[in-house]
Coordinates of C-alpha atoms in Angstrom, one line a residue:
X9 CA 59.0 163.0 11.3
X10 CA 60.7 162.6 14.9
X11 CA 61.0 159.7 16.3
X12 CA 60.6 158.6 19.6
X13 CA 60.5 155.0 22.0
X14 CA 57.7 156.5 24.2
X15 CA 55.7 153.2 23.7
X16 CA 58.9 151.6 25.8
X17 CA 58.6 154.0 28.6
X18 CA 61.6 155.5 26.9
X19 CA 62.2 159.4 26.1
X20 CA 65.5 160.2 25.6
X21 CA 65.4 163.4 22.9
X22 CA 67.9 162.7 20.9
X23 CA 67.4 159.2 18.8
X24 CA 69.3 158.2 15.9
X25 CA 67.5 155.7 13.4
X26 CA 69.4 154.1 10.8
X27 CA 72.0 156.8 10.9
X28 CA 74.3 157.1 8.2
X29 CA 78.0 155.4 8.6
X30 CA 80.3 158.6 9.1
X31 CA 77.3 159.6 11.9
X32 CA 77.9 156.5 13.5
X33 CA 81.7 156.9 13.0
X34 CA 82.0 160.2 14.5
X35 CA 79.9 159.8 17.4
X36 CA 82.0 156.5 18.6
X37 CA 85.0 158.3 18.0
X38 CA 84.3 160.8 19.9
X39 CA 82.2 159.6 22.6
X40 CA 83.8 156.1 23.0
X41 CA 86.4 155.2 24.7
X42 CA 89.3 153.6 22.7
X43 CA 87.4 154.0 19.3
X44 CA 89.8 154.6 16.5
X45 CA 90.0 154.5 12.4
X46 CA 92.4 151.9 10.8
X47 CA 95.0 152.2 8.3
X48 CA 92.0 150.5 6.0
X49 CA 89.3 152.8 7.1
X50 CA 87.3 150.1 9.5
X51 CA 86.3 151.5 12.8
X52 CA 88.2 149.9 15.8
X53 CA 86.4 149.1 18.8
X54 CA 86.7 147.7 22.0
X55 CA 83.9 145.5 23.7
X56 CA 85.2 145.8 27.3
X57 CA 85.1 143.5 29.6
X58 CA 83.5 140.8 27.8
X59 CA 85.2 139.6 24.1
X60 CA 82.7 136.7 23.6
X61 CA 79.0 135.7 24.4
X62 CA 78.0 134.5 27.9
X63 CA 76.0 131.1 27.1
X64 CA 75.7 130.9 30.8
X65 CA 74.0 133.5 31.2
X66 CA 71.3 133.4 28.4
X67 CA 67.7 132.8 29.8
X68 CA 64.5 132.0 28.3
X69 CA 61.1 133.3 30.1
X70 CA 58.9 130.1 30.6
X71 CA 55.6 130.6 29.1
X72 CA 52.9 127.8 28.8
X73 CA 52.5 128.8 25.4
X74 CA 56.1 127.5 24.1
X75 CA 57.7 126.0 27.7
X76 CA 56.8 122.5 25.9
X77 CA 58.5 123.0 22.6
X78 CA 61.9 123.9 24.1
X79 CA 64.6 122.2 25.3
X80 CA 65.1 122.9 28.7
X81 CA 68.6 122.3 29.9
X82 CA 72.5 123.8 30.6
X83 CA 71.9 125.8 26.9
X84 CA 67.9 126.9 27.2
X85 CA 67.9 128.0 31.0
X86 CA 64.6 129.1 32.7
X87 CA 64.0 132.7 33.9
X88 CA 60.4 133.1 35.7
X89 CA 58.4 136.2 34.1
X90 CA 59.1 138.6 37.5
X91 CA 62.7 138.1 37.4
X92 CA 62.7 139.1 33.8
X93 CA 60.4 142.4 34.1
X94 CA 63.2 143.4 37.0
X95 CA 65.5 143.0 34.3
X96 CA 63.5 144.6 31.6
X97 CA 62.8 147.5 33.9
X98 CA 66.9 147.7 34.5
X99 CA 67.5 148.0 31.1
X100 CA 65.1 150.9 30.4
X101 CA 66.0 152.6 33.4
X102 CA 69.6 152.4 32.0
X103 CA 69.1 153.5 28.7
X104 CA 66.9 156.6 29.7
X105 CA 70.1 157.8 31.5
X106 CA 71.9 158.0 28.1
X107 CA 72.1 161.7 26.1
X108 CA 71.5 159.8 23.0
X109 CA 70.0 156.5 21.6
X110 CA 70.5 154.3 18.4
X111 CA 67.5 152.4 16.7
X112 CA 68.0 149.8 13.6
X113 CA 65.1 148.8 12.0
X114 CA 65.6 145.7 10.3
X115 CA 65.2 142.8 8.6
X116 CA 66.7 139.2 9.4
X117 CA 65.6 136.9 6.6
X118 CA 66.2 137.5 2.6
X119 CA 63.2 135.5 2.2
X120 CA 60.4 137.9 2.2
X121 CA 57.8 135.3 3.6
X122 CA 59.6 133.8 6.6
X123 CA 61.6 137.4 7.4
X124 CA 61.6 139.3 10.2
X125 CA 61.1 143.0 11.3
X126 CA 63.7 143.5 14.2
X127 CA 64.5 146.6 15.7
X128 CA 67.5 147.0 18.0
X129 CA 67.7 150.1 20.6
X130 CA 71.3 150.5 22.0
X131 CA 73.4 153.0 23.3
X132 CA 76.8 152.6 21.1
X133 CA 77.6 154.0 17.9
X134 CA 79.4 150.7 17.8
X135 CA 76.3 148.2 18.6
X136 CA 74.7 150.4 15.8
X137 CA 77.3 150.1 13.2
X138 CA 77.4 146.2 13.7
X139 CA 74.1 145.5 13.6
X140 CA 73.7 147.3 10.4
X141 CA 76.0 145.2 8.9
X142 CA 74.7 142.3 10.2
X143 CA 71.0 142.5 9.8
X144 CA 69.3 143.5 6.1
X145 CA 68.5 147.1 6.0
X146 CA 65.0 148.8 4.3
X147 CA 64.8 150.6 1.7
X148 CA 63.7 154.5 2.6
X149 CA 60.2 152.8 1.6
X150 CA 60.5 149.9 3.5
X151 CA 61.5 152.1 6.4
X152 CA 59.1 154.3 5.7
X153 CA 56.0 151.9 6.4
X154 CA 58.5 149.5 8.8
X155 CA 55.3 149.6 11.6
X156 CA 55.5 147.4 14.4
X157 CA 58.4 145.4 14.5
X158 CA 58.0 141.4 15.1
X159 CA 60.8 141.7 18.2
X160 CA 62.9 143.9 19.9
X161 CA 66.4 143.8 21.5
X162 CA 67.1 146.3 24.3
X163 CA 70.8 146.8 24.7
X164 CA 71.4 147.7 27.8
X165 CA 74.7 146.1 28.0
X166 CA 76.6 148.9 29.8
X167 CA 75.0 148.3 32.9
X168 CA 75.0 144.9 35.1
X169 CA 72.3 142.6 35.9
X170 CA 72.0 142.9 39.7
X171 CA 73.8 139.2 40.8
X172 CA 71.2 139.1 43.6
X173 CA 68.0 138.8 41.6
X174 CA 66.4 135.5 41.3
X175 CA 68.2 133.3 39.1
X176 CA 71.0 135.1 38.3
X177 CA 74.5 133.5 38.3
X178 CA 76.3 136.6 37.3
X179 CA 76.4 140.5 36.6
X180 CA 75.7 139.6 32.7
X181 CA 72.1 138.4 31.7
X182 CA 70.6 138.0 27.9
X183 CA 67.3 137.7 28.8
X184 CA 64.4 136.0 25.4
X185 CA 60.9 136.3 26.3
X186 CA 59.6 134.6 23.2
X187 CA 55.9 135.7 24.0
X188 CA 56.6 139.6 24.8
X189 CA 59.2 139.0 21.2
X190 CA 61.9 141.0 23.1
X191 CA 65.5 140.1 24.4
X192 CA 67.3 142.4 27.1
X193 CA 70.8 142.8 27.6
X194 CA 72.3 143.4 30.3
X195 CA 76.2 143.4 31.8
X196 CA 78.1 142.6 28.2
X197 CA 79.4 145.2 25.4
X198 CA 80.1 142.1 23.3
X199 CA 77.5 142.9 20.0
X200 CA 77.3 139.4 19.3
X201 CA 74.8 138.9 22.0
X202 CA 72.7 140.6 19.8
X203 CA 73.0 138.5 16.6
X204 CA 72.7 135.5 18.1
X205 CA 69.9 136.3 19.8
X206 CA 67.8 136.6 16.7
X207 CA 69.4 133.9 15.4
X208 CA 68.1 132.1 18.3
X209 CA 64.6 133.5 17.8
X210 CA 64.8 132.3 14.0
X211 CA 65.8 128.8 15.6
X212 CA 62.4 128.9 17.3
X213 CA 60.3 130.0 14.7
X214 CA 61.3 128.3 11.4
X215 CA 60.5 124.7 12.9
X216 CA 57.1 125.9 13.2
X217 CA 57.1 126.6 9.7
X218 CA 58.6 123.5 8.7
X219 CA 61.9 125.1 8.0
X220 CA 65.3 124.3 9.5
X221 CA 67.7 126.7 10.2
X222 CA 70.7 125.9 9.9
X223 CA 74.5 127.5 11.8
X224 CA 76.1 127.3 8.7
X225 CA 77.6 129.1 5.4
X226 CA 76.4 128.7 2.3
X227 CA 77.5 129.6 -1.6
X228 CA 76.1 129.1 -4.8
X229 CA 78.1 127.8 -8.0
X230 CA 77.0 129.5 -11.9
X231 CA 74.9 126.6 -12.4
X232 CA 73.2 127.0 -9.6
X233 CA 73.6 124.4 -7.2
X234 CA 73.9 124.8 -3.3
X235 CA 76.6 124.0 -1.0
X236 CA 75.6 124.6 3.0
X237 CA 78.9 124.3 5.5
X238 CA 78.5 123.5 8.7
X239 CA 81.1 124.1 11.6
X240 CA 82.2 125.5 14.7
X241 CA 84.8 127.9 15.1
X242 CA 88.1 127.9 13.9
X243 CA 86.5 125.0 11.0
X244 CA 87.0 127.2 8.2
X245 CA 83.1 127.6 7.7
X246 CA 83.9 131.3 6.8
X247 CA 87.0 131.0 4.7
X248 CA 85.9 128.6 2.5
X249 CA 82.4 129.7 1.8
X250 CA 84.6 132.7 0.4
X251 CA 85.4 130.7 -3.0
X252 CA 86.5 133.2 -5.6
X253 CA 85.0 130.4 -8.0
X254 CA 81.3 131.0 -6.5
X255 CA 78.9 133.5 -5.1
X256 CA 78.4 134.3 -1.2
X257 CA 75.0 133.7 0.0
X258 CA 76.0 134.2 3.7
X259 CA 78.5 133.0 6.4
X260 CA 76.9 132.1 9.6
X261 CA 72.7 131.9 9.4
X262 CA 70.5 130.2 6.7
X263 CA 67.1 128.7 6.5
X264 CA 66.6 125.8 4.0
X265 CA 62.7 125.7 3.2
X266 CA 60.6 123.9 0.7
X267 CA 62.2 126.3 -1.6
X268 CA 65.4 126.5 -1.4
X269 CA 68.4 128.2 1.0
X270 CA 68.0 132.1 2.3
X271 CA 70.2 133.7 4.4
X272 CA 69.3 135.2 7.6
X273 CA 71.7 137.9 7.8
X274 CA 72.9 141.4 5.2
X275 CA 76.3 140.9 6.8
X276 CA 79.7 138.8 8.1
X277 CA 81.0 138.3 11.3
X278 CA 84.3 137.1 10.2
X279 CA 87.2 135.8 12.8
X280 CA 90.5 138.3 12.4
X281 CA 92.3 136.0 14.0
X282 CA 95.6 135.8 12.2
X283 CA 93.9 137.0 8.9
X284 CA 96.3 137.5 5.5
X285 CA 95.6 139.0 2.3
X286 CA 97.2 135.5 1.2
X287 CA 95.0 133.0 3.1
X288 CA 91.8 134.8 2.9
X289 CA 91.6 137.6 1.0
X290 CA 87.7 138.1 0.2
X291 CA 87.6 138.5 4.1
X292 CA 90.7 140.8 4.3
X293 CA 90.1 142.7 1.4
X294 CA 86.3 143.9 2.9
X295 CA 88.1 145.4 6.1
X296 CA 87.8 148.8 4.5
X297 CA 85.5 151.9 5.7
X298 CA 82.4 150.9 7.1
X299 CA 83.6 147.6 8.8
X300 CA 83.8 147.1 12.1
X301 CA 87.1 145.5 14.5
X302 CA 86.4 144.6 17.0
X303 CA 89.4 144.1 20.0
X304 CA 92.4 143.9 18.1
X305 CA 95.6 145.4 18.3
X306 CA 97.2 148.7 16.3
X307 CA 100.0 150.8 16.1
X308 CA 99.3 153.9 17.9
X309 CA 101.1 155.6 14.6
X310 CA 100.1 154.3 11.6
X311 CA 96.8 152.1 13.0
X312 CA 98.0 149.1 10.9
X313 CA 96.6 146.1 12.8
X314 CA 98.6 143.4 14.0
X315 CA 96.3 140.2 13.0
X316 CA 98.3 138.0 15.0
X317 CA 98.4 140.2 18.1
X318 CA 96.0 138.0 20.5
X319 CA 96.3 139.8 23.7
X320 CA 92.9 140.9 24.5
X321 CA 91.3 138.0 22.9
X322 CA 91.5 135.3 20.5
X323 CA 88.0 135.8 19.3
X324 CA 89.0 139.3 17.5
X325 CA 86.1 139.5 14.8
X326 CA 85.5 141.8 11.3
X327 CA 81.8 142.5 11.0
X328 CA 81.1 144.3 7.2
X329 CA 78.3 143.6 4.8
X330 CA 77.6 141.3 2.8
X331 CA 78.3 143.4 -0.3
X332 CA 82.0 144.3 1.2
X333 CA 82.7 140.6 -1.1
X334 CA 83.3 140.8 -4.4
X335 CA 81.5 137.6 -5.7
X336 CA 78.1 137.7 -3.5
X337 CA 74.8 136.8 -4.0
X338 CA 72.3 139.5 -3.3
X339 CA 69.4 139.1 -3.1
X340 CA 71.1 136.2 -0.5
X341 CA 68.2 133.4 -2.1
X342 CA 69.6 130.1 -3.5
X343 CA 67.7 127.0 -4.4
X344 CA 67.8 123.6 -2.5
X345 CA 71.0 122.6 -1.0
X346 CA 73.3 120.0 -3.8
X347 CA 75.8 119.6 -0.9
X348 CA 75.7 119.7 2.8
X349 CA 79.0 119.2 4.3
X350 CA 80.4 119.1 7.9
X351 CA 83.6 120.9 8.9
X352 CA 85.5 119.6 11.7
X353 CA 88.9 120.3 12.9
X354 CA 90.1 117.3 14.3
X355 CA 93.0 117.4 16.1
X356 CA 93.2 113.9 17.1
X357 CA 94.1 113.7 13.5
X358 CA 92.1 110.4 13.0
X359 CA 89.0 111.2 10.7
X360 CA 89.7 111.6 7.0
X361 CA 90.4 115.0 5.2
X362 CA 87.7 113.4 3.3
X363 CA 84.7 111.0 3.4
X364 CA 80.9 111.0 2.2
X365 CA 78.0 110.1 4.7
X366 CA 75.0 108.5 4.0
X367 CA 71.8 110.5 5.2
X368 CA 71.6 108.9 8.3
X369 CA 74.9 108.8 9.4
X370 CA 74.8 112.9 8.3
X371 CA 71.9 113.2 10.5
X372 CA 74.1 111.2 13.4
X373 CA 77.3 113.8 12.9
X374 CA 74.9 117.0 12.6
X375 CA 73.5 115.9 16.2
X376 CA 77.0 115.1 17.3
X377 CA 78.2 118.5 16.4
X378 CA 81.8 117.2 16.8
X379 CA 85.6 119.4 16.7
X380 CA 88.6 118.9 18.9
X381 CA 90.7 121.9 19.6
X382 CA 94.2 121.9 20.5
X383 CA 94.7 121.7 24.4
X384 CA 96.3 124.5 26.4
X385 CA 98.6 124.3 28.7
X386 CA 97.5 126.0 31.8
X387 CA 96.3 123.0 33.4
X388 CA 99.4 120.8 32.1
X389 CA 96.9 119.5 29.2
X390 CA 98.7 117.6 26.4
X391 CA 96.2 116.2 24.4
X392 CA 93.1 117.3 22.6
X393 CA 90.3 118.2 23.8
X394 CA 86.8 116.9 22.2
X395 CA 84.0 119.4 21.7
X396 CA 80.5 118.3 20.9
X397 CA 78.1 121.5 20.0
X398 CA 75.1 119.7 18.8
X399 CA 73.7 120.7 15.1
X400 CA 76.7 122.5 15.0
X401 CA 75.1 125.3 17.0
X402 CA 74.0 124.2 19.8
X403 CA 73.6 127.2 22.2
X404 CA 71.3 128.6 19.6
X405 CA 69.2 125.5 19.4
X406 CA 65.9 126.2 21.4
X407 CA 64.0 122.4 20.1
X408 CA 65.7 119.4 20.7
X409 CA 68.4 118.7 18.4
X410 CA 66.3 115.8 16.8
X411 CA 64.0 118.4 15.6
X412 CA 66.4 119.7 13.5
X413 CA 68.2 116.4 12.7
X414 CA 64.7 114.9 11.4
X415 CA 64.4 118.5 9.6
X416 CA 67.8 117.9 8.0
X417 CA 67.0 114.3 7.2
X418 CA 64.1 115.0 5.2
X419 CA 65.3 118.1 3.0
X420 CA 68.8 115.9 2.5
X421 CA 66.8 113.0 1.0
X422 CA 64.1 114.9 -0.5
X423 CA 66.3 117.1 -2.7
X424 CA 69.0 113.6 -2.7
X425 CA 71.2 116.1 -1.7
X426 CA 75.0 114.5 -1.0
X427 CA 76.7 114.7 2.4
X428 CA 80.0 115.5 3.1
X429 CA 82.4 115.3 6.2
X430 CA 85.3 117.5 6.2
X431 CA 88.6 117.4 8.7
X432 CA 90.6 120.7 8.1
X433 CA 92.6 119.9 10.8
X434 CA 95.7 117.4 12.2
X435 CA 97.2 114.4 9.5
X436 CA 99.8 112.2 10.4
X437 CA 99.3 112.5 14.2
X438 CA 97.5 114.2 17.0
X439 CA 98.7 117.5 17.6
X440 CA 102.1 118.0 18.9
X441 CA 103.1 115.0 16.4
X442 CA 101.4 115.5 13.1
X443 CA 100.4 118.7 11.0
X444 CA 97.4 121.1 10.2
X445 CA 96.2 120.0 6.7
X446 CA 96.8 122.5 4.4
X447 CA 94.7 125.2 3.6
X448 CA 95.3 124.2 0.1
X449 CA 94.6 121.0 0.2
X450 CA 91.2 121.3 2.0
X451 CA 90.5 123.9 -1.1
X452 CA 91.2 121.5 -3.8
X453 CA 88.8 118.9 -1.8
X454 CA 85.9 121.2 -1.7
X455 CA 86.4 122.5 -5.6
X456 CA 86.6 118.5 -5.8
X457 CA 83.0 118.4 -4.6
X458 CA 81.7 121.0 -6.5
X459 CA 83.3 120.0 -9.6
X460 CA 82.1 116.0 -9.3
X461 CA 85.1 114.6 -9.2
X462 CA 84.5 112.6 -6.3
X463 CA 81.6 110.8 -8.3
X464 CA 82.6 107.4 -9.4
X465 CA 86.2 107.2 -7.7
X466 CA 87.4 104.1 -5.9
X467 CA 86.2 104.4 -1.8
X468 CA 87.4 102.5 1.5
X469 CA 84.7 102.0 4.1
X470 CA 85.5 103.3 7.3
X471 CA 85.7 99.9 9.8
X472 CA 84.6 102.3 12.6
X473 CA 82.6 105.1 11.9
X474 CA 80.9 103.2 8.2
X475 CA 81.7 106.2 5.9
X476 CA 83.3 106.6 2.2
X477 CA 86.8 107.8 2.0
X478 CA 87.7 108.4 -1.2
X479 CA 91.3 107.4 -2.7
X480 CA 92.0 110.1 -4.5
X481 CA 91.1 113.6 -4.9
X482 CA 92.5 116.1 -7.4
X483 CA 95.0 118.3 -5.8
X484 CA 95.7 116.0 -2.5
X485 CA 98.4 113.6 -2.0
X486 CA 96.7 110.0 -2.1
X487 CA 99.0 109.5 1.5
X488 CA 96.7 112.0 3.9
X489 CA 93.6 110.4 2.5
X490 CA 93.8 107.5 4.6
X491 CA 94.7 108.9 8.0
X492 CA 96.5 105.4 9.1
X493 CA 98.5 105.6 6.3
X494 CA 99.7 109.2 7.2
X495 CA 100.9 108.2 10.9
X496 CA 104.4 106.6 11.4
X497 CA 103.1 105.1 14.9
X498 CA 100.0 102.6 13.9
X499 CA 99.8 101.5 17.1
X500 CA 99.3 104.9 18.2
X501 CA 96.4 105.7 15.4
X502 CA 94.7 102.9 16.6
X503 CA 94.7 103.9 20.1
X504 CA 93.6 107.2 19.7
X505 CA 90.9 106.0 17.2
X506 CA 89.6 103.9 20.0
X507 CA 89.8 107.0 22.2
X508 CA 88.0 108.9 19.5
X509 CA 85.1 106.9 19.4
X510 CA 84.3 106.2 22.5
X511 CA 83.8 109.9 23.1
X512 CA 81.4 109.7 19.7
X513 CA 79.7 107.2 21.6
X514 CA 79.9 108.7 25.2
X515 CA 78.6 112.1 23.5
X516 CA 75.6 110.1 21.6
X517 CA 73.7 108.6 24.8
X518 CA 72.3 111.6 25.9
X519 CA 70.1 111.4 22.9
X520 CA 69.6 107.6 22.0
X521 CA 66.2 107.9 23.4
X522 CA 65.0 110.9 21.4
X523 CA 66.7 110.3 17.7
X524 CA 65.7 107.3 15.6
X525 CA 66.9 104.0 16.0
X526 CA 68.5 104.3 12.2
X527 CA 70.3 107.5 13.1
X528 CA 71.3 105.5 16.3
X529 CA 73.0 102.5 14.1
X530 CA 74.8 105.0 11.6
X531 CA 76.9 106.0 14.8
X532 CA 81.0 104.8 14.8
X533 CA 81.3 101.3 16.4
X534 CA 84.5 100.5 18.5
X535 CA 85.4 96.9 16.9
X536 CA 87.8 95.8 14.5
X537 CA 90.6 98.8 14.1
X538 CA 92.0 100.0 10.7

């Protein structure tokens, strides 16, 4: 049976629904510009101008049926309902210029009661490729009797938002209307836009339903207990959900609900960024036909990539599905959470490779949201520089993060689920001083955790932030467990500590009136140094 996007004022002829991989592949080799095959067999890409998602330029259409429930602010900006029709209209306009059009119909959600039918209408063999990896795809049943879908993206991302509308602030606009269920793009190639806009969406929804989404990965051990890892990027959420010692339930988007852990996506989005068969080779070893690279550089010859080759971005990414992994879970359903643990990358190199929260001061760091990346040097900036992304997501997060702290709160101590706060990144000094932990050692910490053999050990109590550092962990030297003890310069721990903190704090008062009082108290204080 044909099918056609007449019900979008859409009538291109030639649509392509679901098409097969080597459809997909020859079309963007042929067609677009700069596509080519790697020495692996993944299709290489380029996202033009934009390499990364515009949170500046994502809107939300203010409706009195949800305008109350969001959190209106620098991450959920308000677009009036004209400005996105004009947009809308753009978009279509755009896309009925194009000789041919791609539809995925699919599903976000493993869970079959809280899932979603999406359907996604671009214009690159590319965007279609990626977000068939990403999203779970029917069965020829399921696709069969796919109906009406619950929301639809319109990709319209090769032509720019006119930067003299109403409320625009550039030529790129991601437009959510959560009341029409529709997102437009316009002005960005970068196919992330669209799987974080339904991750957004899914953000929205599940609180409704009781159910907290989380931005984390998650795996599942052969007894069956749950580890969720929270982080942003360049944490090591990805690479060390990959355990060759567990299943894969997903690396980016889950929902935990009075059931247990699902993932939202059929894919990864992995970083390439300096990527090794050594390091990380579940990730490396799924780069094969079918995935998709996106900006990296390859020899012209032999189209071997060059992982380390930054020079059109540092967010180079691998998108491949979620059965590219050897040791995966599918169907991606996993029971309630055992372990919840918080990546961070601190390159102040003052919190512990190590330490356990209790569920309050877990629900105070999830809010928080906290990393520190090293500092460039364009601007002549030496130190590092403090990010705070609350829940670990926060330009996904359409409630207030309370909402999904008080979520998180409740499913930690209902399922007396342990928490865990992990630094994979600086030990005996800042950067510039001290050293990235090793990849090994953070490894051995998190088989520690799954393995229980944190349970029972001696622990020191933080002075400052209140938490449990352990004094020894199989497989780490007893020396980085205590970050004072790993610094040659005390007086220079204690100073940065200080600093540390008072950017915890300085973060926190934006939300002191919203959160509990108890979550409030769990925070780091800045007395008595150790």
């Amino acid at each position: 049976m044909d099918f056609n996007l007449t019900q979008y004022g859409i009538d291109v002829k030639e649509i392509l629904r679901n098409s097969s991989v080597p459809v997909l592949y020859e079309i963007g080799l042929r067609y677009e510009k700069g596509t080519a095959i790697s020495d692996t067999g993944a299709l290489l890409v380029y996202s033009g101008e934009k390499t990364g998602r515009s949170p500046k330029d994502k809107r939300i259409v203010r409706h009195p049926d949800s305008e109350n429930n969001l959190d209106w602010g620098k991450i959920n900006i308000e677009l009036d309902e004209h400005t996105y029709k004009v947009n809308h209209e753009r978009a279509i306009d755009y896309l009925n210029t194009r000789e041919r059009l791609f539809v995925v119909d699919a599903f976000a959600g493993w869970d079959e009661k809280y899932r979603l039918k999406v359907r996604i209408v671009c214009h690159r063999a590319y965007h279609a490729l990626f977000m068939q990896n990403m999203l779970i795809m029917p069965t020829e049943e399921e696709l069969e009797n796919f109906g009406t879908p619950d929301y639809v993206i319109f990709n319209g991302g090769g032509f720019p938002a006119n930067r003299y509308t109403s409320e625009m602030t550039s030529k790129t606009s991601v437009d959510v209307n959560l009341e029409e269920k529709e997102i437009v793009i316009l002005g960005t190639e970068y196919a992330g836009e669209m799987k974080k806009g339904i991750f957004s969406i899914m953000n929205y929804l599940m609180p409704l339903q009781d159910v907290l989404p989380m931005h984390c990965s998650a795996n599942v051990g052969d007894e069956g207990d749950v580890s969720v890892l929270f982080g942003l990027s360049g944490t090591g959420k990805t690479t060390l959900s990959a355990d060759p010692k567990r299943k894969l339930i997903g690396d980016d988007e889950h929902c935990w609900t009075d059931t247990g852990v699902f993932n939202i996506e059929g894919g990864c989005y992995a970083k390439a960024i300096d990527l090794s068969a050594e390091n990380e080779p579940d990730i490396y070893n799924a780069i094969r036909y079918g995935t998709v690279l996106e900006n990296v550089i390859y020899d012209p010859e032999t189209r071997k990539v060059d992982y380390t080759d930054t020079s059109i971005t540092q967010n180079t990414r691998a998108s491949y599905p979620l059965n590219f992994i050897d040791n995966v879970q599918i169907p991606s359903i996993a029971g309630h959470a055992n372990h919840v643990i918080f990546l961070t990358c601190d390159a102040f190199g003052v919190l512990p490779p190590i330490c356990q929260l209790t569920p309050e001061q877990a629900s105070y760091h999830f809010i928080s949201g906290y990393t520190a990346k090293v500092a460039g040097t364009e601007m002549g900036v030496t130190e590092p520089q403090a990010t705070f992304s609350a829940c670990f997501g926060a330009a996904f997060m359409m409630w207030h993060p309370n909402r999904y702290a008080e979520l998180l709160a409740d499913k930690i101590k209902k399922h007396n689920a342990k928490a865990w706060l992990v630094n994979t990144g600086w030990t005996g000094g800042a950067h510039g001083v001290g050293s990235r932990i090793k990849l090994k050692y953070t490894r051995a910490i998190i088989d520690a955790i799954h393995n229980g053999d944190l349970e029972g050990v001696e622990t020191r109590t933080d002075p400052n932030f209140g938490f449990e550092i352990p004094l020894s962990c199989p497989g780490v030297p007893s020396e980085i467990l205590i970050p004072k003890d790993s610094w040659q310069d005390k007086d220079a721990f204690d100073t940065t500590k200080e600093k540390l903190v008072g950017l915890f704090q300085d973060n926190f008062k934006s939300f002191e009136a919203s959160v509990n009082s108890e979550i409030v108290a769990a925070g780091p204080k800045a007395h008595k140094l150790a």
